[in-house]
């Protein structure tokens, strides 16, 4: 490491003490900073507590008087936990969470100072929303937006602030956030899934979607991070030569967690637990300095809020340990990227996991119903599901030589594949007699989570009692993919129920036979989406094309699925978004994409022209001087001695020229793109501009290998990835 760069990190290297003070066991800490059941009971009157508990389940409106009592109780509780301020916490379409803090402090007209929190302040606020993306919605309405309390996700205290989870809508009631569509999709899946679950269980009156996310991330030393403009402004390295020791040794996964990292993890876990985030698993990931954190799964709305909160807390705690946490999907070229697997299932109020194979044929028929309908839904809407995970960052994973591919397919494992084959076989030999299939259902085994059988390249895999949507990016707000998944499965279950009911009514079939008949037809219909081979292989791309599956490798291409008629009908039909809201969402996504690529272009230019080229020129000058001196000393024999320097000079000079030329061309092309429509611009940036980054980068990385380490201005991969 150059002396310059070493000075910047030596302070923090290996700094964490091994033993730390005992802070209590984890069950004791859990949810201490959450306004949950216990706190509510203590700080609210009995009737108020009961009314609020009801609202937390139903999400129904709360009357103003009740709101005043809740607000006062919440404030008193929060102040006991050190809160002086409160904030409506929301999830605008920027991707990050937003907050604006107000203190409880107020002065009454008589001059008396008090701490006050009124019901109206709890229920609704009017943040200055003009800086949040809205896809043209607000420019046509008033320039105002409202945040409205979401009582289904509990409030909490973080630092000195009471956080109140809220939705964010425009003055005219249109969606401006991630949470509202998610809540609507949860209502849709509840309704549709409960109706179907009733075939099997009279007592089923509610179905929730469950989500367990697995958050992958990188840690780098903060001093090194800060020294890199590209990391600071774009979250990823735009230049940087492969580390000599990359993933070749594969010894990182499940290896010892370094001490400083362990200190960070422990702090993070304790803070997360106190906030009610049920974190449970931590381990190294495949790449150096890459890690994963997974909680116990929860109801999807809470799980999403908890993931958003975790990503925020991670940053704060990382800073405390002089780390920076990288949530970008691909911070380092040539090194494994980060995802956020979304484990998803459905659960009834009676405690049944609807994707868990049962112990008898009846339970298995219920399992099979939800299993097959989910697959059918993905089969029908694979393109929309792909669109739900599209982002500039995730383009570096999906379809870019990294798991999973951009093609959405479903992996169900060998046991379920065989059962599908058998069910299809029965259908062939007999039209109405389903006893054979029922016998077959008896044989659905308990599906073991067999690590060796799990296809790591599949974007959507059945893992024994849930589906695992692996195409979600590490930086993403899981709301959106979960909204789409809930919505398409809800739609599918509605269709299913209609078909089954028709068979029962018109063909006088028993419930079981009608269900089986429809499931058989769905299994046959879903052939195209099932795939258990290697998702990396070129052959799969060919095969998928033949099957008619989409394969969108860039965000602008993937997003097109949002605006087609089938999608809009679906959104409107399921009550998740209106046509106007879908268009706004599309526009916002496209805008975010183009903005990100343009920021990257600017950062790349700054870094190569402001740091890489000047360093190379310094070195060029040194080399030129050597060659000149050699000539002076050796005269016509000089060539013999300065051959290497001359060679190096030539290479360095060539790379400098190529970079300058590349940047000029890129600038010219970006100028061209400024006159285009949003769609054309986004596509142009994806197809024409972004590939130019790689050309420029290639020469910058070559220079990194040539220029004297002592004058190289940027932290190197080996330093960022192996500094513990
Ligand atoms: P792996 O890395 O092998 O996929 P992990 O243990 O890291 O497994 O993560 C599994 C995730 O799946 C956890 O977040 C867990 O809570 C979640 N999960 C387990 N069962 C369900 C379920 N029924 N619904 C949703 N998520 C689930
Ligand atoms: Mg997983």
XYZ file of C-alpha atoms and ligand atoms in Angstrom:
752
model
C 0.000 0.000 0.000
C 1.336 3.440 -0.806
C 2.425 5.433 2.213
C -0.260 7.988 1.537
C -3.063 5.463 1.597
C -1.595 3.514 4.460
C -1.632 6.598 6.662
C -5.331 6.969 6.073
C -6.314 3.509 7.288
C -3.714 2.471 9.818
C -5.731 4.120 12.590
C -8.606 1.772 12.083
C -6.969 -1.509 11.203
C -7.755 -4.343 13.560
C -9.101 -1.952 16.122
C -11.844 -3.952 17.751
C -11.359 -5.393 21.250
C -12.243 -9.063 21.592
C -14.386 -8.901 24.704
C -17.143 -6.419 25.233
C -19.380 -5.598 28.127
C -22.347 -7.861 28.611
C -25.491 -6.044 27.520
C -28.160 -8.544 28.465
C -29.550 -11.442 26.559
C -31.134 -10.929 23.200
C -34.651 -11.877 24.148
C -34.530 -9.192 26.861
C -33.395 -6.497 24.457
C -35.888 -7.429 21.793
C -38.322 -4.663 20.796
C -37.430 -2.538 23.836
C -37.622 0.540 21.607
C -40.858 -0.410 19.894
C -44.286 0.886 20.793
C -45.628 -2.653 20.832
C -48.102 -4.582 22.884
C -46.384 -4.174 26.236
C -45.731 -0.462 25.858
C -49.241 0.117 24.592
C -50.743 -1.664 27.567
C -48.700 0.390 29.941
C -49.208 3.785 28.337
C -52.763 3.597 26.975
C -56.143 3.250 28.626
C -57.678 -0.159 28.244
C -60.348 0.860 25.678
C -57.781 2.830 23.711
C -55.391 -0.103 23.736
C -58.070 -2.464 22.522
C -59.205 -0.118 19.777
C -55.627 0.394 18.597
C -54.877 -3.349 18.659
C -57.871 -3.839 16.409
C -56.716 -1.124 14.017
C -53.209 -2.609 13.908
C -54.681 -5.773 12.464
C -57.353 -4.331 10.213
C -55.625 -1.097 9.192
C -59.005 0.667 9.512
C -59.339 4.399 10.105
C -58.982 5.788 13.566
C -61.240 8.500 14.959
C -59.713 11.765 16.084
C -60.499 11.473 19.777
C -58.882 8.095 19.935
C -55.915 9.479 18.019
C -55.366 12.138 20.698
C -55.192 9.525 23.448
C -52.873 7.313 21.427
C -50.601 10.229 20.565
C -50.286 11.250 24.201
C -49.530 7.701 25.318
C -47.036 7.248 22.518
C -45.299 10.506 23.387
C -45.039 9.638 27.082
C -43.590 6.252 26.233
C -41.186 7.725 23.659
C -39.929 10.385 26.079
C -39.152 7.682 28.591
C -36.894 6.199 25.915
C -35.077 9.467 25.371
C -37.106 10.852 22.472
C -37.365 14.625 22.140
C -38.594 14.647 18.556
C -40.976 12.733 16.342
C -40.967 12.104 12.629
C -43.298 10.719 10.038
C -41.163 8.090 8.373
C -41.990 7.260 4.779
C -40.736 5.554 1.658
C -40.791 7.910 -1.325
C -39.953 6.562 -4.751
C -36.318 7.657 -4.429
C -35.617 4.291 -2.819
C -34.337 5.612 0.506
C -36.539 6.419 3.471
C -37.410 10.012 4.285
C -38.003 11.797 7.548
C -38.481 15.271 8.920
C -38.034 15.766 12.636
C -40.217 18.005 14.784
C -39.820 18.326 18.506
C -42.607 17.703 21.005
C -41.726 21.071 22.468
C -44.403 23.726 22.226
C -45.257 27.051 23.862
C -48.850 27.694 24.849
C -50.329 31.171 24.241
C -49.813 32.016 27.917
C -46.076 31.410 27.492
C -46.039 28.035 29.195
C -43.593 25.566 27.632
C -44.825 21.975 27.267
C -44.122 18.696 25.532
C -47.097 17.947 23.368
C -48.069 15.515 20.649
C -51.599 15.764 19.288
C -53.598 13.097 17.525
C -53.693 15.217 14.396
C -49.887 15.301 14.355
C -49.764 11.545 14.704
C -52.294 10.829 12.003
C -51.341 13.202 9.231
C -48.544 15.551 8.197
C -47.781 17.620 5.179
C -44.072 17.358 4.444
C -42.630 19.574 1.779
C -42.770 16.894 -0.849
C -41.622 18.918 -3.821
C -38.217 17.284 -3.882
C -39.535 13.721 -4.111
C -40.134 12.017 -7.446
C -43.742 11.901 -8.558
C -43.739 11.052 -12.250
C -45.670 14.186 -13.154
C -48.496 13.546 -10.716
C -48.001 16.542 -8.516
C -47.157 19.062 -11.163
C -50.713 18.692 -12.425
C -52.271 18.712 -8.973
C -51.156 20.797 -6.058
C -47.483 20.690 -5.107
C -48.391 19.009 -1.862
C -48.176 15.553 -0.438
C -49.467 13.998 2.752
C -47.949 11.431 5.032
C -50.550 9.356 6.836
C -49.894 7.073 9.791
C -49.772 3.345 9.033
C -50.899 1.802 12.323
C -50.189 -1.723 11.022
C -46.454 -1.123 11.417
C -45.396 -0.205 14.956
C -43.783 3.112 15.875
C -40.312 3.033 17.450
C -37.647 5.208 18.997
C -34.295 5.439 17.271
C -31.718 7.833 18.686
C -33.742 10.692 20.139
C -36.620 10.462 17.705
C -39.991 8.740 17.701
C -40.465 7.218 14.260
C -43.993 6.821 12.957
C -44.292 4.639 9.840
C -46.491 6.398 7.287
C -47.707 6.198 3.728
C -47.075 9.104 1.364
C -49.738 10.276 -1.081
C -50.414 13.365 -3.157
C -52.925 16.063 -2.324
C -55.305 14.384 -4.746
C -54.821 10.986 -3.121
C -52.419 9.423 -5.589
C -49.630 7.092 -4.600
C -46.184 8.651 -4.222
C -44.484 5.884 -2.280
C -43.631 2.202 -2.005
C -45.758 1.387 0.984
C -49.244 2.220 -0.242
C -49.213 -0.244 -3.165
C -47.743 -2.882 -0.870
C -50.577 -2.431 1.628
C -53.113 -2.618 -1.198
C -51.516 -5.790 -2.560
C -51.669 -7.307 0.914
C -55.388 -6.585 1.027
C -55.772 -8.207 -2.398
C -53.855 -11.349 -1.485
C -55.699 -11.606 1.824
C -59.051 -11.533 0.084
C -58.151 -13.924 -2.730
C -56.154 -16.399 -0.650
C -58.667 -16.515 2.192
C -61.443 -17.384 -0.243
C -59.373 -20.283 -1.574
C -58.107 -21.393 1.847
C -61.744 -21.769 2.890
C -62.024 -24.835 0.628
C -59.742 -26.555 3.107
C -60.244 -24.762 6.373
C -63.557 -23.275 7.493
C -61.799 -21.268 10.179
C -59.495 -19.427 7.820
C -60.592 -15.806 7.889
C -57.356 -14.029 7.064
C -54.216 -14.728 5.068
C -51.037 -12.725 5.402
C -48.000 -12.723 3.144
C -44.782 -13.481 5.003
C -41.373 -12.172 4.055
C -37.925 -13.143 5.267
C -35.222 -11.154 3.495
C -31.534 -11.960 3.367
C -29.499 -8.762 3.165
C -26.099 -8.973 1.507
C -23.590 -6.144 1.830
C -19.922 -5.217 1.698
C -17.901 -3.458 4.343
C -14.930 -1.295 3.458
C -12.737 0.857 5.594
C -14.272 4.299 5.784
C -11.033 6.163 5.084
C -10.518 4.178 1.896
C -14.160 4.602 0.929
C -14.015 8.363 1.367
C -10.932 8.560 -0.813
C -12.886 7.176 -3.775
C -15.174 9.660 -5.510
C -16.905 6.889 -7.412
C -17.867 4.970 -4.278
C -19.039 8.101 -2.544
C -21.191 9.383 -5.400
C -22.378 6.184 -7.096
C -21.949 3.392 -4.550
C -19.718 1.390 -6.866
C -16.177 1.500 -8.187
C -16.073 2.793 -11.752
C -12.390 1.947 -12.145
C -10.165 -0.498 -10.325
C -8.096 -3.460 -11.337
C -8.976 -6.940 -10.093
C -7.379 -7.843 -6.809
C -4.596 -10.395 -7.258
C -6.457 -12.615 -4.851
C -10.122 -12.495 -5.750
C -12.550 -15.271 -5.113
C -10.226 -17.971 -6.376
C -9.538 -19.384 -2.980
C -13.193 -19.570 -1.978
C -12.146 -19.634 1.643
C -14.215 -16.698 2.800
C -17.650 -18.306 3.007
C -18.280 -19.442 6.577
C -14.707 -18.587 7.475
C -13.926 -16.721 10.689
C -15.512 -13.315 10.832
C -12.749 -10.724 11.421
C -12.768 -8.957 14.804
C -13.587 -5.442 13.634
C -16.407 -6.814 11.504
C -17.630 -8.844 14.444
C -17.735 -5.692 16.561
C -19.843 -4.026 13.896
C -22.174 -7.018 13.589
C -22.713 -7.272 17.306
C -23.574 -3.573 17.601
C -25.835 -3.810 14.600
C -27.644 -6.834 15.962
C -28.222 -5.323 19.368
C -29.548 -2.078 17.922
C -31.693 -3.989 15.406
C -33.133 -6.222 18.088
C -34.004 -3.280 20.292
C -35.898 -1.859 17.313
C -37.845 -5.084 16.949
C -35.983 -6.343 13.899
C -35.680 -10.075 14.627
C -32.190 -10.568 13.178
C -30.920 -14.087 13.517
C -28.325 -15.233 11.018
C -24.991 -13.683 10.144
C -22.255 -15.041 7.978
C -19.600 -14.252 5.434
C -20.644 -14.260 1.819
C -18.705 -15.561 -1.159
C -16.686 -12.431 -1.866
C -14.026 -10.991 0.435
C -15.473 -8.423 2.862
C -18.995 -9.447 1.825
C -21.508 -10.488 4.477
C -25.132 -11.406 4.953
C -27.712 -10.749 7.613
C -31.086 -12.492 7.807
C -33.959 -12.120 10.260
C -36.759 -14.418 11.301
C -39.522 -13.874 8.769
C -42.460 -11.569 9.512
C -45.655 -10.248 8.016
C -44.554 -8.606 4.762
C -45.356 -4.951 5.582
C -43.460 -5.078 8.861
C -40.659 -7.057 7.240
C -40.212 -4.397 4.577
C -40.186 -1.587 7.143
C -37.654 -3.543 9.133
C -35.427 -4.012 6.124
C -35.573 -0.303 5.284
C -34.776 0.507 8.886
C -31.947 -2.008 8.959
C -30.308 -0.466 5.894
C -30.387 2.904 7.637
C -29.107 1.580 10.950
C -26.332 -0.340 9.183
C -24.872 2.886 7.824
C -24.881 4.554 11.228
C -23.315 1.609 13.035
C -20.745 1.107 10.276
C -19.579 4.694 10.750
C -19.140 4.048 14.436
C -16.702 1.275 13.538
C -15.001 3.322 10.820
C -16.544 1.208 8.106
C -18.718 2.162 5.222
C -21.414 -0.302 4.263
C -21.942 -0.825 0.543
C -25.460 -1.857 -0.380
C -24.925 -1.458 -4.127
C -25.585 -4.585 -6.202
C -22.115 -4.552 -7.746
C -19.563 -2.426 -5.905
C -16.569 -4.252 -7.406
C -16.210 -5.471 -10.964
C -15.210 -9.107 -11.290
C -16.280 -9.852 -7.727
C -19.565 -11.371 -6.630
C -22.365 -8.803 -6.335
C -24.998 -8.440 -3.617
C -28.628 -9.453 -3.636
C -31.509 -9.507 -1.243
C -33.271 -12.835 -1.460
C -36.945 -12.377 -0.637
C -38.329 -15.530 0.980
C -42.079 -15.372 0.561
C -45.011 -17.433 1.687
C -48.655 -17.175 2.766
C -49.984 -17.888 6.216
C -53.530 -18.224 7.535
C -54.845 -16.816 10.800
C -55.008 -20.436 11.925
C -51.240 -20.684 11.621
C -50.983 -22.764 8.467
C -48.096 -21.993 6.136
C -49.894 -22.510 2.840
C -46.684 -23.468 1.048
C -45.784 -26.144 3.537
C -46.497 -29.677 2.303
C -48.869 -31.354 4.758
C -49.130 -34.684 6.482
C -52.177 -36.039 4.643
C -53.744 -35.792 1.155
C -56.141 -33.004 2.163
C -53.358 -30.806 3.506
C -51.278 -31.641 0.509
C -54.071 -30.602 -1.798
C -54.124 -27.254 -0.018
C -50.343 -26.958 -0.360
C -50.500 -27.990 -4.002
C -53.219 -25.410 -4.675
C -51.108 -22.495 -3.471
C -47.911 -23.936 -4.882
C -49.333 -24.420 -8.378
C -51.171 -21.108 -8.406
C -47.996 -19.254 -7.497
C -46.140 -20.950 -10.324
C -48.966 -20.199 -12.736
C -48.952 -16.548 -11.654
C -45.209 -16.273 -12.330
C -45.764 -18.032 -15.637
C -48.347 -15.435 -16.662
C -46.511 -12.380 -15.400
C -42.809 -13.232 -15.551
C -42.071 -10.040 -17.435
C -43.709 -7.869 -14.794
C -41.846 -9.703 -12.066
C -38.622 -8.981 -13.918
C -39.600 -5.316 -14.139
C -40.175 -5.229 -10.380
C -36.483 -5.799 -9.695
C -35.101 -3.589 -12.469
C -32.595 -0.929 -11.457
C -29.331 0.486 -12.719
C -27.481 -1.357 -9.969
C -29.244 -4.664 -10.472
C -28.427 -4.615 -14.205
C -24.937 -5.610 -13.128
C -26.295 -8.840 -11.709
C -29.262 -9.928 -13.817
C -28.024 -11.213 -17.123
C -24.485 -10.024 -16.561
C -22.695 -13.298 -15.864
C -23.938 -13.458 -12.357
C -26.729 -15.375 -10.661
C -29.571 -15.119 -11.210
C -30.046 -14.450 -14.935
C -32.411 -11.817 -16.362
C -34.748 -14.610 -17.442
C -37.366 -15.355 -14.815
C -37.984 -19.064 -14.276
C -39.110 -21.236 -11.383
C -37.096 -24.003 -9.769
C -39.163 -26.572 -7.859
C -36.668 -29.324 -7.112
C -36.671 -32.958 -8.146
C -39.386 -34.186 -5.780
C -42.004 -31.719 -6.929
C -40.966 -32.143 -10.550
C -41.693 -35.818 -10.248
C -45.069 -35.214 -8.606
C -45.970 -32.828 -11.421
C -45.081 -35.485 -13.973
C -47.230 -38.032 -12.204
C -50.194 -35.701 -11.941
C -49.940 -34.898 -15.605
C -49.767 -38.622 -16.356
C -52.967 -39.321 -14.433
C -54.734 -36.623 -16.338
C -53.836 -38.276 -19.573
C -55.304 -41.674 -18.754
C -58.521 -40.551 -17.151
C -60.909 -37.637 -17.455
C -62.846 -37.702 -14.215
C -61.468 -40.283 -11.827
C -59.158 -38.465 -9.516
C -58.682 -41.032 -6.802
C -55.346 -41.901 -8.271
C -54.203 -38.319 -7.887
C -55.444 -38.231 -4.343
C -53.411 -41.337 -3.617
C -50.514 -39.594 -5.173
C -50.957 -36.601 -2.920
C -50.491 -38.926 -0.005
C -46.998 -39.449 -1.250
C -45.902 -35.837 -1.274
C -42.971 -36.088 1.046
C -41.912 -33.545 3.545
C -39.605 -31.561 1.357
C -36.243 -31.396 2.972
C -34.190 -28.306 2.607
C -31.403 -30.078 0.832
C -28.589 -27.598 0.308
C -26.992 -29.713 -2.395
C -30.192 -29.892 -4.402
C -30.764 -26.181 -4.337
C -30.255 -24.483 -7.578
C -28.297 -21.337 -6.818
C -28.776 -19.868 -10.272
C -32.572 -19.824 -10.175
C -34.250 -16.434 -9.757
C -37.371 -17.940 -8.173
C -36.887 -21.153 -6.266
C -39.081 -23.307 -4.084
C -37.114 -24.094 -0.938
C -39.275 -26.560 0.909
C -41.895 -24.336 2.534
C -41.615 -21.003 0.717
C -40.538 -19.432 -2.538
C -37.306 -17.534 -2.640
C -37.249 -14.598 -5.043
C -33.545 -14.139 -5.554
C -33.497 -11.549 -8.305
C -34.140 -8.696 -5.859
C -31.182 -6.328 -5.621
C -29.374 -5.666 -2.352
C -30.207 -1.944 -2.378
C -33.844 -2.421 -3.361
C -36.920 -1.620 -1.364
C -38.545 -5.074 -1.205
C -41.981 -3.439 -1.220
C -42.125 -3.336 -4.943
C -41.233 -6.943 -5.832
C -43.470 -8.070 -2.967
C -46.312 -5.886 -4.242
C -46.054 -7.459 -7.668
C -45.783 -10.984 -6.327
C -48.779 -10.562 -4.012
C -50.781 -8.965 -6.757
C -50.144 -11.579 -9.447
C -50.778 -14.463 -7.065
C -53.980 -12.766 -5.838
C -55.142 -12.370 -9.419
C -54.323 -15.991 -10.155
C -56.146 -17.245 -7.067
C -59.233 -15.273 -8.067
C -59.253 -16.914 -11.481
C -58.668 -20.290 -9.897
C -61.597 -19.905 -7.517
C -63.867 -18.878 -10.329
C -62.926 -21.943 -12.385
C -63.302 -24.321 -9.483
C -66.660 -22.880 -8.435
C -67.930 -23.137 -11.978
C -66.955 -26.811 -12.135
C -68.641 -27.476 -8.816
C -71.814 -25.698 -9.882
C -72.132 -26.907 -13.460
C -70.481 -30.339 -13.440
C -71.618 -31.301 -9.940
C -68.045 -32.156 -9.047
C -66.794 -32.494 -5.496
C -64.520 -29.700 -4.294
C -61.521 -31.989 -4.383
C -62.118 -33.227 -7.890
C -62.790 -29.764 -9.218
C -59.628 -28.407 -7.576
C -57.548 -31.257 -8.940
C -58.885 -30.825 -12.415
C -58.014 -27.148 -12.511
C -54.598 -27.714 -10.940
C -53.780 -30.324 -13.559
C -54.519 -27.906 -16.331
C -52.382 -25.247 -14.627
C -49.476 -27.634 -14.243
C -49.613 -28.321 -17.949
C -49.880 -24.608 -18.731
C -46.852 -23.751 -16.635
C -44.286 -25.945 -18.371
C -42.587 -22.990 -19.928
C -41.625 -21.321 -16.628
C -40.149 -24.401 -14.927
C -36.404 -24.770 -15.223
C -33.910 -26.645 -13.132
C -30.741 -26.388 -15.212
C -27.850 -23.984 -15.100
C -29.125 -20.426 -15.372
C -25.688 -19.134 -16.371
C -25.437 -21.258 -19.479
C -25.755 -19.770 -22.951
C -27.924 -22.772 -23.813
C -30.576 -21.563 -21.356
C -30.817 -18.212 -23.104
C -31.511 -20.028 -26.357
C -33.975 -22.410 -24.773
C -35.775 -19.604 -22.927
C -36.156 -17.700 -26.152
C -37.741 -20.738 -27.749
C -40.117 -20.994 -24.825
C -41.131 -17.372 -25.258
C -39.694 -16.141 -21.962
C -38.452 -12.571 -21.739
C -34.768 -11.801 -21.304
C -34.383 -8.083 -20.626
C -30.838 -7.226 -19.706
C -31.267 -3.538 -19.071
C -33.658 -1.560 -16.901
C -35.250 0.541 -19.667
C -36.069 -2.625 -21.604
C -37.407 -4.412 -18.536
C -39.568 -1.454 -17.498
C -41.595 -1.572 -20.693
C -43.645 -4.358 -19.148
C -45.153 -1.745 -16.823
C -46.987 0.169 -19.474
C -48.575 -2.617 -21.468
C -52.303 -3.011 -21.348
C -52.300 -6.362 -19.593
C -50.288 -4.862 -16.720
C -52.434 -1.788 -16.329
C -55.602 -3.894 -16.285
C -54.040 -6.071 -13.643
C -53.020 -3.139 -11.422
C -56.426 -1.520 -11.750
C -58.380 -4.751 -11.425
C -56.608 -5.684 -8.201
C -56.931 -2.166 -6.801
C -53.183 -1.731 -6.384
C -52.465 1.243 -8.669
C -54.533 3.306 -11.071
C -53.486 3.730 -14.672
C -52.143 7.190 -13.868
C -50.178 5.853 -10.928
C -48.651 3.068 -13.018
C -47.530 5.576 -15.627
C -46.107 7.803 -12.937
C -44.243 4.843 -11.461
C -42.833 3.987 -14.884
C -41.693 7.532 -15.438
C -40.075 7.777 -12.005
C -38.188 4.522 -12.528
C -36.944 5.669 -15.923
C -35.896 9.022 -14.495
C -34.032 7.406 -11.635
C -32.274 5.142 -14.108
C -31.125 7.936 -16.424
C -30.068 10.101 -13.498
C -27.964 7.286 -12.087
C -26.214 6.557 -15.373
C -25.507 10.247 -15.932
C -24.078 10.581 -12.428
C -21.860 7.599 -13.140
C -20.688 9.169 -16.404
C -19.826 12.367 -14.562
C -18.048 10.562 -11.725
C -16.102 8.431 -14.182
C -15.018 11.530 -16.078
C -13.956 13.250 -12.863
C -12.032 10.281 -11.646
C -10.166 9.477 -14.849
C -9.479 13.058 -15.927
C -8.897 14.450 -12.447
C -6.990 11.605 -10.827
C -6.003 8.732 -13.101
C -4.667 10.706 -16.068
C -2.770 13.280 -13.956
C -1.067 10.459 -12.029
C -0.237 8.707 -15.274
C 1.162 11.922 -16.720
C 3.383 12.337 -13.683
C 4.680 8.861 -14.294
C 4.957 9.538 -18.007
C 7.142 12.518 -17.234
C 9.353 10.433 -14.977
C 9.746 7.800 -17.669
C 10.435 10.390 -20.333
C 13.123 11.907 -18.116
C 14.749 8.540 -17.619
C 14.791 7.884 -21.331
C 16.200 11.344 -22.002
C 18.893 10.875 -19.353
C 19.788 7.504 -20.759
C 20.250 9.126 -24.144
C 22.511 11.736 -22.591
C 24.582 9.148 -20.799
C 24.782 6.363 -23.332
C 24.289 8.153 -26.627
C 23.551 5.731 -29.401
C 23.816 2.742 -27.020
C 20.978 4.140 -24.928
C 18.331 1.942 -26.543
C 19.958 -1.130 -25.074
C 19.459 0.159 -21.513
C 16.244 2.159 -21.758
C 14.258 -0.424 -23.685
C 11.914 -1.271 -20.811
C 11.342 2.340 -19.823
C 10.685 3.274 -23.405
C 8.226 0.448 -23.727
C 6.463 1.441 -20.546
C 6.371 5.054 -21.682
C 4.719 3.995 -24.900
C 2.086 1.914 -23.125
C 1.315 4.584 -20.547
C 1.056 7.238 -23.235
C -1.273 5.108 -25.302
C -3.611 4.452 -22.402
C -3.676 8.128 -21.490
C -4.658 8.991 -25.039
C -7.329 6.309 -25.179
C -8.904 7.555 -21.967
C -8.980 11.148 -23.157
C -10.438 10.095 -26.456
C -13.021 7.868 -24.774
C -14.149 10.657 -22.483
C -14.482 13.089 -25.394
C -16.637 10.649 -27.321
C -18.785 9.928 -24.306
C -19.361 13.636 -23.648
C -20.403 14.150 -27.239
C -22.853 11.260 -27.099
C -24.334 12.437 -23.817
C -24.979 15.840 -25.437
C -26.873 13.999 -28.156
C -28.993 12.163 -25.612
C -30.118 15.381 -23.951
C -32.489 16.130 -26.802
C -34.219 12.746 -26.654
C -37.492 11.709 -25.058
C -37.166 10.039 -21.667
C -37.668 6.554 -23.131
C -35.192 7.053 -25.952
C -32.666 8.644 -23.628
C -32.822 5.822 -21.088
C -32.385 3.213 -23.789
C -29.558 5.174 -25.393
C -27.771 5.468 -22.067
C -28.157 1.732 -21.465
C -27.093 0.624 -24.915
C -24.661 3.314 -26.109
C -23.255 5.215 -23.151
C -22.839 2.578 -20.476
C -20.728 0.265 -22.679
C -18.327 3.191 -23.143
C -17.659 3.157 -19.398
C -16.045 -0.222 -19.865
C -13.770 0.986 -22.639
C -12.533 3.926 -20.579
C -12.208 1.721 -17.548
C -10.129 -0.852 -19.389
C -7.404 1.719 -20.023
C -7.595 3.188 -16.533
C -7.190 -0.308 -15.092
C -4.257 -0.974 -17.375
C -2.634 2.175 -16.064
C -3.193 1.021 -12.498
C -1.014 -1.959 -13.332
C 1.712 0.198 -14.880
C 1.952 3.383 -12.816
C 4.166 3.480 -9.728
C 2.070 2.479 -6.707
C 3.426 5.420 -4.721
C 1.817 7.982 -6.980
C -1.378 6.046 -7.733
C -4.147 8.186 -6.228
C -6.917 5.645 -5.723
C -7.421 2.976 -3.089
C -6.943 -0.380 -4.792
C -9.234 -3.400 -4.777
C -6.739 -5.388 -2.769
C -6.717 -2.675 -0.109
C -10.455 -2.156 0.060
C -11.279 -5.848 0.078
C -8.610 -7.232 2.334
C -8.307 -4.547 4.985
C -10.020 -6.065 7.970
P -30.475 -19.535 2.958
O -29.304 -18.595 2.970
O -30.121 -20.954 2.971
O -31.466 -19.211 1.899
P -31.250 -18.298 5.440
O -31.422 -18.999 6.733
O -30.115 -17.363 5.292
O -31.271 -19.389 4.314
O -32.543 -17.474 5.144
C -33.760 -18.052 5.089
C -34.784 -16.946 5.198
O -36.061 -17.497 4.896
C -34.884 -16.366 6.607
O -35.008 -14.960 6.529
C -36.183 -16.982 7.096
O -36.822 -16.195 8.071
C -36.991 -17.041 5.830
N -38.172 -17.914 5.912
C -38.283 -19.136 6.452
N -39.568 -19.568 6.396
C -40.300 -18.582 5.794
C -41.676 -18.396 5.477
N -42.587 -19.324 5.733
N -42.029 -17.243 4.891
C -41.133 -16.289 4.620
N -39.840 -16.409 4.900
C -39.407 -17.529 5.484
Mg -31.395 -17.664 0.436
